[in-house]
Amino acid sequence: MSRRAVLPDARRRAVTAVLGRQWGRPPARAVGAAYAPANVALVKYWGKRDEVLNLPNTDSLSLSLGPLGTWTSIRPSDRDRFRMNGRCLAANDPACTRLRAYLDLFRGPECPAFEVESRNTVPTAAGVASSASAYASIAIALDMLFGWRLAPGELSVLARLGSGSAARSIALGFVRWRRGRRSDGLDSRAEPLSATWPGLRVGLWMVRRGAKAVGSREAMRRCGRTSPLYAAWPATVAADLREVLAALRARDLERLGTAAEGNALAMHATMIAARPPVIYWTGATLRALAEVAALRREGVAVWATMDAGPNLKLLFEVREERALRERIPALRIVDPWDVRDAGAGGAEMPGVE
Ligand code: DP6
């Protein structure tokens, strides 16, 4: 894996390469507004070949979370003003620092600062990362504000510069992010797959709330540097990706679920073996995983995936909804293609009328 040193302004070079002669042009309208869904990776992004540009070591593949995501509106302003879920972000809030640095990539003489208003439709306690939907919605809203008319793959590059998994939140449904080979990352972009699966559902199963001790960015870095199991990760991803793509072609849930669950557990294995270890699981996580296995033994076709945290996301088809609601009353069920509940209208989203 190449570990080329990248200069701090590598992100700006990437932006100017994507925008070409459009970079620095004044806004085309008064406001840009967009929605982007959160996503759950069926084959995970875990480890970077470049930490400045968020270039991954491997491909990954996700499913969007339909109505769970972020609405963002952006206007030119005389000074930065950020509101998130109706509250002003304090200047020393880490989310504010990260957003300001991201917006630095797009400021120009005609547009020195931005007023950004973001609203998550993901309940804060749902155990779903919001940075993916946040940075994807910001990239799409900027595209609308400046009138760039970028293709999904180009929006994906811009979103990735904010957060890696945001690269996959630029579209609904199944999305594959190709790792790319270039050191500038211009070929590291996500694009929606043509596969659909209208009956597929995702269930969010919160077993524990509250902040985690180690953030996913740090956990990912620690695994790449210290976990003896990380060396096996790229080959695991390649095999799981083949399985998931074949499962999508055949609409074979058992094949999909087996690969996705195995991939998530393999990712956690790299974390557990890191030094110092990153153990997100609690007793409740293990009991929930055992319950999923028990449900399968009883004939309910359900599999679990997990991200950098203790909570589960279940994969199943609509016909299992009743059985699952009965057994897991707290399960929040999401239709990946349904964005009707996503909230305010008037914003653009590629692939959504
Ligand atoms: C476990 O996209 O949050 O959810 O690129 O550092 O912003 P950064 O990381 P982030 O990592 C997501 C990791 C994951 C797996 C996945 O979504 O593929």
PDB file of C-alpha atoms and ligand atoms in Angstrom, residues 39-46 48 51 54-55 60-62 98 129 131-132 135 160 162-168 177 216-218 220 267-268 271 306-309 313, ligand 1:
ATOM      1  CA  ASN A  39     -25.435   4.774   4.494  1.00  0.00           C
ATOM      2  CA  VAL A  40     -24.516   1.425   5.978  1.00  0.00           C
ATOM      3  CA  ALA A  41     -21.534  -0.376   4.481  1.00  0.00           C
ATOM      4  CA  LEU A  42     -22.107  -4.016   3.552  1.00  0.00           C
ATOM      5  CA  VAL A  43     -18.396  -4.220   2.740  1.00  0.00           C
ATOM      6  CA  LYS A  44     -16.582  -1.776   4.995  1.00  0.00           C
ATOM      7  CA  TYR A  45     -14.145   1.047   4.393  1.00  0.00           C
ATOM      8  CA  TRP A  46     -11.523   0.453   7.047  1.00  0.00           C
ATOM      9  CA  LYS A  48      -6.619   4.715   4.497  1.00  0.00           C
ATOM     10  CA  GLU A  51      -5.270  10.418   5.570  1.00  0.00           C
ATOM     11  CA  ASN A  54      -9.412  10.089   2.810  1.00  0.00           C
ATOM     12  CA  LEU A  55      -8.217   7.609   0.203  1.00  0.00           C
ATOM     13  CA  SER A  60     -16.299  -0.642  -0.199  1.00  0.00           C
ATOM     14  CA  LEU A  61     -20.007  -1.057  -0.912  1.00  0.00           C
ATOM     15  CA  SER A  62     -22.964   0.433   0.930  1.00  0.00           C
ATOM     16  CA  ARG A  98     -13.728  20.480  10.592  1.00  0.00           C
ATOM     17  CA  ALA A 129     -22.818   8.196  11.743  1.00  0.00           C
ATOM     18  CA  SER A 131     -20.710  12.772   8.936  1.00  0.00           C
ATOM     19  CA  ALA A 132     -21.395  10.733   5.759  1.00  0.00           C
ATOM     20  CA  TYR A 135     -20.617  16.064   3.956  1.00  0.00           C
ATOM     21  CA  ARG A 160     -14.880  12.282   0.364  1.00  0.00           C
ATOM     22  CA  GLY A 162     -14.984  15.885   4.186  1.00  0.00           C
ATOM     23  CA  SER A 163     -15.386  12.270   5.331  1.00  0.00           C
ATOM     24  CA  GLY A 164     -14.523   9.022   3.551  1.00  0.00           C
ATOM     25  CA  SER A 165     -17.904   7.359   3.936  1.00  0.00           C
ATOM     26  CA  ALA A 166     -19.560  10.551   2.599  1.00  0.00           C
ATOM     27  CA  ALA A 167     -18.229   9.516  -0.818  1.00  0.00           C
ATOM     28  CA  ARG A 168     -20.967   6.843  -0.828  1.00  0.00           C
ATOM     29  CA  TRP A 177     -16.706   3.232  -3.818  1.00  0.00           C
ATOM     30  CA  SER A 216     -13.648   5.774  14.203  1.00  0.00           C
ATOM     31  CA  ARG A 217     -10.913   7.897  12.597  1.00  0.00           C
ATOM     32  CA  GLU A 218      -8.458   7.056  15.379  1.00  0.00           C
ATOM     33  CA  MET A 220      -9.000   3.053  11.743  1.00  0.00           C
ATOM     34  CA  MET A 267     -13.337  -5.510  10.741  1.00  0.00           C
ATOM     35  CA  HIS A 268     -13.986  -5.750  14.489  1.00  0.00           C
ATOM     36  CA  MET A 271      -9.805  -3.644  16.065  1.00  0.00           C
ATOM     37  CA  MET A 306     -21.940  -3.210  12.727  1.00  0.00           C
ATOM     38  CA  ASP A 307     -19.827  -0.102  12.364  1.00  0.00           C
ATOM     39  CA  ALA A 308     -17.362   1.513  14.736  1.00  0.00           C
ATOM     40  CA  GLY A 309     -19.615   1.171  17.761  1.00  0.00           C
ATOM     41  CA  LYS A 313     -27.834  -2.895  11.856  1.00  0.00           C
TER      42      LYS A 313
HETATM   43  C1  DP6 B   1     -16.780   1.814  10.266  1.00  0.00           C
HETATM   44  O1  DP6 B   1     -16.039   7.761   6.962  1.00  0.00           O
HETATM   45  O2  DP6 B   1     -16.293   8.161   9.427  1.00  0.00           O
HETATM   46  O3  DP6 B   1     -18.330   3.314   9.282  1.00  0.00           O
HETATM   47  O4  DP6 B   1     -12.942   9.052   6.417  1.00  0.00           O
HETATM   48  O5  DP6 B   1     -12.054   9.389   8.712  1.00  0.00           O
HETATM   49  O6  DP6 B   1     -14.220  10.472   8.037  1.00  0.00           O
HETATM   50  P1  DP6 B   1     -13.277   9.284   7.862  1.00  0.00           P
HETATM   51  O7  DP6 B   1     -14.015   7.984   8.409  1.00  0.00           O
HETATM   52  P2  DP6 B   1     -15.527   7.544   8.323  1.00  0.00           P
HETATM   53  O8  DP6 B   1     -15.357   5.967   8.607  1.00  0.00           O
HETATM   54  C2  DP6 B   1     -16.396   5.064   8.461  1.00  0.00           C
HETATM   55  C3  DP6 B   1     -15.984   3.730   8.921  1.00  0.00           C
HETATM   56  C4  DP6 B   1     -17.087   2.697   9.051  1.00  0.00           C
HETATM   57  C5  DP6 B   1     -17.146   1.781   7.838  1.00  0.00           C
HETATM   58  C6  DP6 B   1     -17.821   2.311   6.601  1.00  0.00           C
HETATM   59  O9  DP6 B   1     -18.693   3.193   6.675  1.00  0.00           O
HETATM   60  O10 DP6 B   1     -17.490   1.800   5.520  1.00  0.00           O
END
